[in-house]
């Protein structure tokens, strides 16, 4: 085994939010969304990769029909934001004139979500709203309106429930944090 892999295997995950707390919160969010979008057409845009577990759980609690789209956004290399966001999305034409709700895993500096909104506006949707599972308490966040927030959390490096550190830990059923030097 390489030295890098041996170090990765030693990383300890500290639990933060349990499986049952997550389930309750995701159900609550989904019910709120179902009420707010009653009679409207809902188009969910799930931000890959981090929000894939969150999105998959959330749609199963919805009480209204919804279309699901996937958008790929990448800004992190290992545990650091590169400051640039790469976006891949192939359904631009389909969201023209539609109500769009973005599902994202974590809000940190807000850069990713801001860039995604700017990108999606080019396709002229009727409305863009946002839903994040986790919002980190960061002092210098640029202003951004988030319509649905799951948990407000301390500024730690999060893993689990779809969220990775260098592609590891996405499979954990709970949310935890790791300590990085
Ligand atoms: P920004 O700073 O753009 O960050 O708001 C949001 C994006 O960065 C990723 N991110 C994390 N990924 N643990 C992770 O594994 C974290 O603690 C963390 N904080 C931010 C995330 O993918 C999100 O889309
Ligand atoms: Mg990530």
PDB file of C-alpha atoms and ligand atoms in Angstrom:
ATOM      1  CA  UNK A   1       0.000   0.000   0.000  1.00  0.00           C
ATOM      2  CA  UNK A   2       1.315   3.477  -0.848  1.00  0.00           C
ATOM      3  CA  UNK A   3       2.231   5.874   1.962  1.00  0.00           C
ATOM      4  CA  UNK A   4      -0.609   8.194   0.930  1.00  0.00           C
ATOM      5  CA  UNK A   5      -3.185   5.390   1.143  1.00  0.00           C
ATOM      6  CA  UNK A   6      -1.913   4.305   4.538  1.00  0.00           C
ATOM      7  CA  UNK A   7      -2.359   7.861   5.827  1.00  0.00           C
ATOM      8  CA  UNK A   8      -5.872   8.036   4.368  1.00  0.00           C
ATOM      9  CA  UNK A   9      -6.867   4.849   6.138  1.00  0.00           C
ATOM     10  CA  UNK A  10      -5.929   6.322   9.487  1.00  0.00           C
ATOM     11  CA  UNK A  11      -8.330   9.279   9.253  1.00  0.00           C
ATOM     12  CA  UNK A  12     -10.792   9.325  12.154  1.00  0.00           C
ATOM     13  CA  UNK A  13     -14.355  10.525  11.599  1.00  0.00           C
ATOM     14  CA  UNK A  14     -16.055  12.325  14.514  1.00  0.00           C
ATOM     15  CA  UNK A  15     -19.854  11.947  14.407  1.00  0.00           C
ATOM     16  CA  UNK A  16     -21.843  15.183  14.176  1.00  0.00           C
ATOM     17  CA  UNK A  17     -25.374  14.437  12.940  1.00  0.00           C
ATOM     18  CA  UNK A  18     -26.933  10.986  13.303  1.00  0.00           C
ATOM     19  CA  UNK A  19     -28.781   8.977  10.690  1.00  0.00           C
ATOM     20  CA  UNK A  20     -32.133   9.554  12.451  1.00  0.00           C
ATOM     21  CA  UNK A  21     -31.584  13.319  12.835  1.00  0.00           C
ATOM     22  CA  UNK A  22     -30.782  13.531   9.128  1.00  0.00           C
ATOM     23  CA  UNK A  23     -33.886  11.549   8.206  1.00  0.00           C
ATOM     24  CA  UNK A  24     -36.139  13.798  10.288  1.00  0.00           C
ATOM     25  CA  UNK A  25     -34.642  16.963   8.813  1.00  0.00           C
ATOM     26  CA  UNK A  26     -34.766  15.746   5.208  1.00  0.00           C
ATOM     27  CA  UNK A  27     -38.401  14.741   5.684  1.00  0.00           C
ATOM     28  CA  UNK A  28     -39.219  18.197   7.133  1.00  0.00           C
ATOM     29  CA  UNK A  29     -37.508  19.959   4.234  1.00  0.00           C
ATOM     30  CA  UNK A  30     -39.277  17.773   1.715  1.00  0.00           C
ATOM     31  CA  UNK A  31     -42.662  18.442   3.292  1.00  0.00           C
ATOM     32  CA  UNK A  32     -42.058  22.215   3.288  1.00  0.00           C
ATOM     33  CA  UNK A  33     -41.049  22.051  -0.365  1.00  0.00           C
ATOM     34  CA  UNK A  34     -44.144  19.963  -1.170  1.00  0.00           C
ATOM     35  CA  UNK A  35     -46.378  22.623   0.410  1.00  0.00           C
ATOM     36  CA  UNK A  36     -44.618  25.561  -1.228  1.00  0.00           C
ATOM     37  CA  UNK A  37     -44.703  23.994  -4.694  1.00  0.00           C
ATOM     38  CA  UNK A  38     -48.241  22.650  -4.539  1.00  0.00           C
ATOM     39  CA  UNK A  39     -49.843  23.312  -7.916  1.00  0.00           C
ATOM     40  CA  UNK A  40     -46.543  24.485  -9.404  1.00  0.00           C
ATOM     41  CA  UNK A  41     -44.175  22.453 -11.536  1.00  0.00           C
ATOM     42  CA  UNK A  42     -41.058  21.562  -9.553  1.00  0.00           C
ATOM     43  CA  UNK A  43     -37.720  21.043 -11.299  1.00  0.00           C
ATOM     44  CA  UNK A  44     -35.003  19.874  -8.937  1.00  0.00           C
ATOM     45  CA  UNK A  45     -31.379  20.357  -9.880  1.00  0.00           C
ATOM     46  CA  UNK A  46     -29.207  18.067  -7.837  1.00  0.00           C
ATOM     47  CA  UNK A  47     -25.602  19.181  -7.539  1.00  0.00           C
ATOM     48  CA  UNK A  48     -23.168  16.300  -7.991  1.00  0.00           C
ATOM     49  CA  UNK A  49     -21.456  14.662  -6.481  1.00  0.00           C
ATOM     50  CA  UNK A  50     -22.005  15.751  -2.893  1.00  0.00           C
ATOM     51  CA  UNK A  51     -25.816  16.098  -2.929  1.00  0.00           C
ATOM     52  CA  UNK A  52     -26.607  12.731  -4.505  1.00  0.00           C
ATOM     53  CA  UNK A  53     -27.571  10.988  -1.246  1.00  0.00           C
ATOM     54  CA  UNK A  54     -29.431  14.024   0.116  1.00  0.00           C
ATOM     55  CA  UNK A  55     -31.351  14.443  -3.147  1.00  0.00           C
ATOM     56  CA  UNK A  56     -32.203  10.754  -3.396  1.00  0.00           C
ATOM     57  CA  UNK A  57     -33.645  10.813   0.124  1.00  0.00           C
ATOM     58  CA  UNK A  58     -35.443  14.146  -0.280  1.00  0.00           C
ATOM     59  CA  UNK A  59     -37.359  13.184  -3.422  1.00  0.00           C
ATOM     60  CA  UNK A  60     -38.741  10.085  -1.693  1.00  0.00           C
ATOM     61  CA  UNK A  61     -40.511  12.257   0.899  1.00  0.00           C
ATOM     62  CA  UNK A  62     -42.031  14.622  -1.693  1.00  0.00           C
ATOM     63  CA  UNK A  63     -45.803  14.710  -1.906  1.00  0.00           C
ATOM     64  CA  UNK A  64     -45.850  16.363  -5.335  1.00  0.00           C
ATOM     65  CA  UNK A  65     -44.456  15.384  -8.734  1.00  0.00           C
ATOM     66  CA  UNK A  66     -40.980  16.650  -9.608  1.00  0.00           C
ATOM     67  CA  UNK A  67     -38.517  16.442 -12.454  1.00  0.00           C
ATOM     68  CA  UNK A  68     -34.931  15.766 -11.489  1.00  0.00           C
ATOM     69  CA  UNK A  69     -31.849  17.081 -13.260  1.00  0.00           C
ATOM     70  CA  UNK A  70     -28.179  16.683 -12.428  1.00  0.00           C
ATOM     71  CA  UNK A  71     -25.521  19.342 -12.525  1.00  0.00           C
ATOM     72  CA  UNK A  72     -21.877  18.689 -11.856  1.00  0.00           C
ATOM     73  CA  UNK A  73     -19.938  21.383  -9.987  1.00  0.00           C
ATOM     74  CA  UNK A  74     -16.385  20.986  -8.870  1.00  0.00           C
ATOM     75  CA  UNK A  75     -14.296  23.427  -6.907  1.00  0.00           C
ATOM     76  CA  UNK A  76     -12.534  21.316  -4.309  1.00  0.00           C
ATOM     77  CA  UNK A  77      -9.269  19.437  -4.672  1.00  0.00           C
ATOM     78  CA  UNK A  78      -8.986  17.166  -1.606  1.00  0.00           C
ATOM     79  CA  UNK A  79      -9.896  19.513   1.279  1.00  0.00           C
ATOM     80  CA  UNK A  80      -9.227  22.878  -0.427  1.00  0.00           C
ATOM     81  CA  UNK A  81     -11.380  25.079  -2.608  1.00  0.00           C
ATOM     82  CA  UNK A  82      -9.540  25.986  -5.808  1.00  0.00           C
ATOM     83  CA  UNK A  83     -11.459  29.263  -6.027  1.00  0.00           C
ATOM     84  CA  UNK A  84     -12.844  28.300  -9.444  1.00  0.00           C
ATOM     85  CA  UNK A  85     -16.004  26.336 -10.141  1.00  0.00           C
ATOM     86  CA  UNK A  86     -16.260  23.970 -13.092  1.00  0.00           C
ATOM     87  CA  UNK A  87     -19.861  23.332 -14.129  1.00  0.00           C
ATOM     88  CA  UNK A  88     -21.290  20.618 -16.379  1.00  0.00           C
ATOM     89  CA  UNK A  89     -25.004  20.631 -17.188  1.00  0.00           C
ATOM     90  CA  UNK A  90     -26.724  19.311 -20.291  1.00  0.00           C
ATOM     91  CA  UNK A  91     -30.398  20.189 -19.705  1.00  0.00           C
ATOM     92  CA  UNK A  92     -30.267  23.974 -20.117  1.00  0.00           C
ATOM     93  CA  UNK A  93     -33.056  24.083 -22.734  1.00  0.00           C
ATOM     94  CA  UNK A  94     -35.381  22.064 -20.512  1.00  0.00           C
ATOM     95  CA  UNK A  95     -35.406  24.573 -17.662  1.00  0.00           C
ATOM     96  CA  UNK A  96     -36.332  27.620 -19.741  1.00  0.00           C
ATOM     97  CA  UNK A  97     -39.386  29.261 -18.149  1.00  0.00           C
ATOM     98  CA  UNK A  98     -39.454  26.707 -15.316  1.00  0.00           C
ATOM     99  CA  UNK A  99     -39.355  26.794 -11.486  1.00  0.00           C
ATOM    100  CA  UNK A 100     -35.957  25.517 -10.504  1.00  0.00           C
ATOM    101  CA  UNK A 101     -34.877  24.385  -7.050  1.00  0.00           C
ATOM    102  CA  UNK A 102     -31.156  23.685  -6.593  1.00  0.00           C
ATOM    103  CA  UNK A 103     -30.221  20.973  -4.089  1.00  0.00           C
ATOM    104  CA  UNK A 104     -26.716  21.374  -2.691  1.00  0.00           C
ATOM    105  CA  UNK A 105     -24.844  19.580   0.085  1.00  0.00           C
ATOM    106  CA  UNK A 106     -22.848  22.298   1.847  1.00  0.00           C
ATOM    107  CA  UNK A 107     -22.656  26.047   1.803  1.00  0.00           C
ATOM    108  CA  UNK A 108     -19.205  27.240   2.794  1.00  0.00           C
ATOM    109  CA  UNK A 109     -17.959  30.436   1.108  1.00  0.00           C
ATOM    110  CA  UNK A 110     -21.071  30.417  -1.188  1.00  0.00           C
ATOM    111  CA  UNK A 111     -18.866  30.605  -4.263  1.00  0.00           C
ATOM    112  CA  UNK A 112     -20.179  27.338  -5.751  1.00  0.00           C
ATOM    113  CA  UNK A 113     -23.848  28.186  -5.329  1.00  0.00           C
ATOM    114  CA  UNK A 114     -23.356  31.723  -6.653  1.00  0.00           C
ATOM    115  CA  UNK A 115     -21.622  30.397  -9.754  1.00  0.00           C
ATOM    116  CA  UNK A 116     -24.333  27.778 -10.306  1.00  0.00           C
ATOM    117  CA  UNK A 117     -27.078  30.418 -10.073  1.00  0.00           C
ATOM    118  CA  UNK A 118     -25.220  32.698 -12.505  1.00  0.00           C
ATOM    119  CA  UNK A 119     -24.784  29.773 -14.889  1.00  0.00           C
ATOM    120  CA  UNK A 120     -28.455  28.667 -14.722  1.00  0.00           C
ATOM    121  CA  UNK A 121     -29.785  32.206 -15.237  1.00  0.00           C
ATOM    122  CA  UNK A 122     -28.439  32.057 -18.794  1.00  0.00           C
ATOM    123  CA  UNK A 123     -31.165  29.524 -19.595  1.00  0.00           C
ATOM    124  CA  UNK A 124     -33.875  31.918 -18.385  1.00  0.00           C
ATOM    125  CA  UNK A 125     -35.777  29.795 -15.882  1.00  0.00           C
ATOM    126  CA  UNK A 126     -38.888  31.432 -14.417  1.00  0.00           C
ATOM    127  CA  UNK A 127     -37.521  31.243 -10.869  1.00  0.00           C
ATOM    128  CA  UNK A 128     -34.446  29.861  -9.102  1.00  0.00           C
ATOM    129  CA  UNK A 129     -34.597  28.780  -5.451  1.00  0.00           C
ATOM    130  CA  UNK A 130     -32.000  27.032  -3.345  1.00  0.00           C
ATOM    131  CA  UNK A 131     -31.935  24.283  -0.733  1.00  0.00           C
ATOM    132  CA  UNK A 132     -28.797  23.288   1.185  1.00  0.00           C
ATOM    133  CA  UNK A 133     -28.507  20.488   3.701  1.00  0.00           C
ATOM    134  CA  UNK A 134     -25.659  22.072   5.652  1.00  0.00           C
ATOM    135  CA  UNK A 135     -24.700  25.689   6.123  1.00  0.00           C
ATOM    136  CA  UNK A 136     -21.302  26.303   7.681  1.00  0.00           C
ATOM    137  CA  UNK A 137     -20.993  29.244  10.042  1.00  0.00           C
ATOM    138  CA  UNK A 138     -18.324  31.209   8.241  1.00  0.00           C
ATOM    139  CA  UNK A 139     -17.653  34.849   9.113  1.00  0.00           C
ATOM    140  CA  UNK A 140     -16.812  36.164   5.656  1.00  0.00           C
ATOM    141  CA  UNK A 141     -19.588  34.687   3.553  1.00  0.00           C
ATOM    142  CA  UNK A 142     -20.741  36.765   0.613  1.00  0.00           C
ATOM    143  CA  UNK A 143     -24.443  37.484   0.716  1.00  0.00           C
ATOM    144  CA  UNK A 144     -26.569  34.811  -0.875  1.00  0.00           C
ATOM    145  CA  UNK A 145     -30.218  33.962  -0.374  1.00  0.00           C
ATOM    146  CA  UNK A 146     -30.845  30.351   0.576  1.00  0.00           C
ATOM    147  CA  UNK A 147     -34.502  29.370   0.648  1.00  0.00           C
ATOM    148  CA  UNK A 148     -34.265  26.068   2.562  1.00  0.00           C
ATOM    149  CA  UNK A 149     -31.515  25.176   5.058  1.00  0.00           C
ATOM    150  CA  UNK A 150     -31.190  21.841   6.868  1.00  0.00           C
ATOM    151  CA  UNK A 151     -28.574  22.282   9.587  1.00  0.00           C
ATOM    152  CA  UNK A 152     -26.340  25.193  10.550  1.00  0.00           C
ATOM    153  CA  UNK A 153     -22.984  23.760  11.544  1.00  0.00           C
ATOM    154  CA  UNK A 154     -19.589  24.820  12.829  1.00  0.00           C
ATOM    155  CA  UNK A 155     -16.798  25.444  10.362  1.00  0.00           C
ATOM    156  CA  UNK A 156     -15.360  21.918  10.226  1.00  0.00           C
ATOM    157  CA  UNK A 157     -14.408  19.640   7.352  1.00  0.00           C
ATOM    158  CA  UNK A 158     -17.485  17.500   6.782  1.00  0.00           C
ATOM    159  CA  UNK A 159     -17.768  13.961   5.433  1.00  0.00           C
ATOM    160  CA  UNK A 160     -20.475  11.318   5.092  1.00  0.00           C
ATOM    161  CA  UNK A 161     -24.003  11.132   3.651  1.00  0.00           C
ATOM    162  CA  UNK A 162     -22.642  11.696   0.129  1.00  0.00           C
ATOM    163  CA  UNK A 163     -19.936  14.169   1.139  1.00  0.00           C
ATOM    164  CA  UNK A 164     -16.318  13.177   0.637  1.00  0.00           C
ATOM    165  CA  UNK A 165     -12.772  13.832   1.568  1.00  0.00           C
ATOM    166  CA  UNK A 166     -10.768  13.024  -1.557  1.00  0.00           C
ATOM    167  CA  UNK A 167     -13.564  10.650  -2.711  1.00  0.00           C
ATOM    168  CA  UNK A 168     -13.715   8.786   0.623  1.00  0.00           C
ATOM    169  CA  UNK A 169     -16.511   8.551   3.218  1.00  0.00           C
ATOM    170  CA  UNK A 170     -19.448   9.256   0.869  1.00  0.00           C
ATOM    171  CA  UNK A 171     -20.974   5.948   1.985  1.00  0.00           C
ATOM    172  CA  UNK A 172     -21.273   6.836   5.691  1.00  0.00           C
ATOM    173  CA  UNK A 173     -24.961   6.928   6.722  1.00  0.00           C
ATOM    174  CA  UNK A 174     -24.320   9.778   9.192  1.00  0.00           C
ATOM    175  CA  UNK A 175     -22.580  13.170   8.953  1.00  0.00           C
ATOM    176  CA  UNK A 176     -19.235  13.619  10.655  1.00  0.00           C
ATOM    177  CA  UNK A 177     -16.132  15.719  10.527  1.00  0.00           C
ATOM    178  CA  UNK A 178     -12.455  15.027  10.196  1.00  0.00           C
ATOM    179  CA  UNK A 179      -9.508  16.915  11.572  1.00  0.00           C
ATOM    180  CA  UNK A 180      -7.013  17.971   8.952  1.00  0.00           C
ATOM    181  CA  UNK A 181      -3.660  19.570   9.613  1.00  0.00           C
TER     182      UNK A 181
HETATM  183  P1  LIG B   1     -18.292  26.920  -1.258  1.00  0.00           P
HETATM  184  O1  LIG B   1     -17.087  27.444  -0.510  1.00  0.00           O
HETATM  185  O2  LIG B   1     -18.180  27.119  -2.720  1.00  0.00           O
HETATM  186  O3  LIG B   1     -18.226  25.379  -0.979  1.00  0.00           O
HETATM  187  O4  LIG B   1     -19.579  27.442  -0.666  1.00  0.00           O
HETATM  188  C1  LIG B   1     -19.258  24.542  -1.357  1.00  0.00           C
HETATM  189  C2  LIG B   1     -18.763  23.328  -2.073  1.00  0.00           C
HETATM  190  O5  LIG B   1     -17.518  22.866  -1.561  1.00  0.00           O
HETATM  191  C3  LIG B   1     -17.583  21.576  -1.055  1.00  0.00           C
HETATM  192  N1  LIG B   1     -17.358  21.650   0.407  1.00  0.00           N
HETATM  193  C4  LIG B   1     -17.030  20.604   1.157  1.00  0.00           C
HETATM  194  N2  LIG B   1     -16.827  19.330   0.814  1.00  0.00           N
HETATM  195  N3  LIG B   1     -16.421  18.829   3.095  1.00  0.00           N
HETATM  196  C5  LIG B   1     -16.498  18.442   1.788  1.00  0.00           C
HETATM  197  O6  LIG B   1     -16.286  17.286   1.503  1.00  0.00           O
HETATM  198  C6  LIG B   1     -16.591  20.105   3.499  1.00  0.00           C
HETATM  199  O7  LIG B   1     -16.489  20.419   4.685  1.00  0.00           O
HETATM  200  C7  LIG B   1     -16.911  21.041   2.468  1.00  0.00           C
HETATM  201  N4  LIG B   1     -17.159  22.366   2.497  1.00  0.00           N
HETATM  202  C8  LIG B   1     -17.430  22.697   1.213  1.00  0.00           C
HETATM  203  C9  LIG B   1     -18.963  21.071  -1.373  1.00  0.00           C
HETATM  204  O8  LIG B   1     -18.877  20.124  -2.396  1.00  0.00           O
HETATM  205  C10 LIG B   1     -19.763  22.231  -1.843  1.00  0.00           C
HETATM  206  O9  LIG B   1     -20.390  21.971  -3.064  1.00  0.00           O
HETATM  207 MG1  LIG B   2     -16.812  17.476  -2.507  1.00  0.00          MG
END
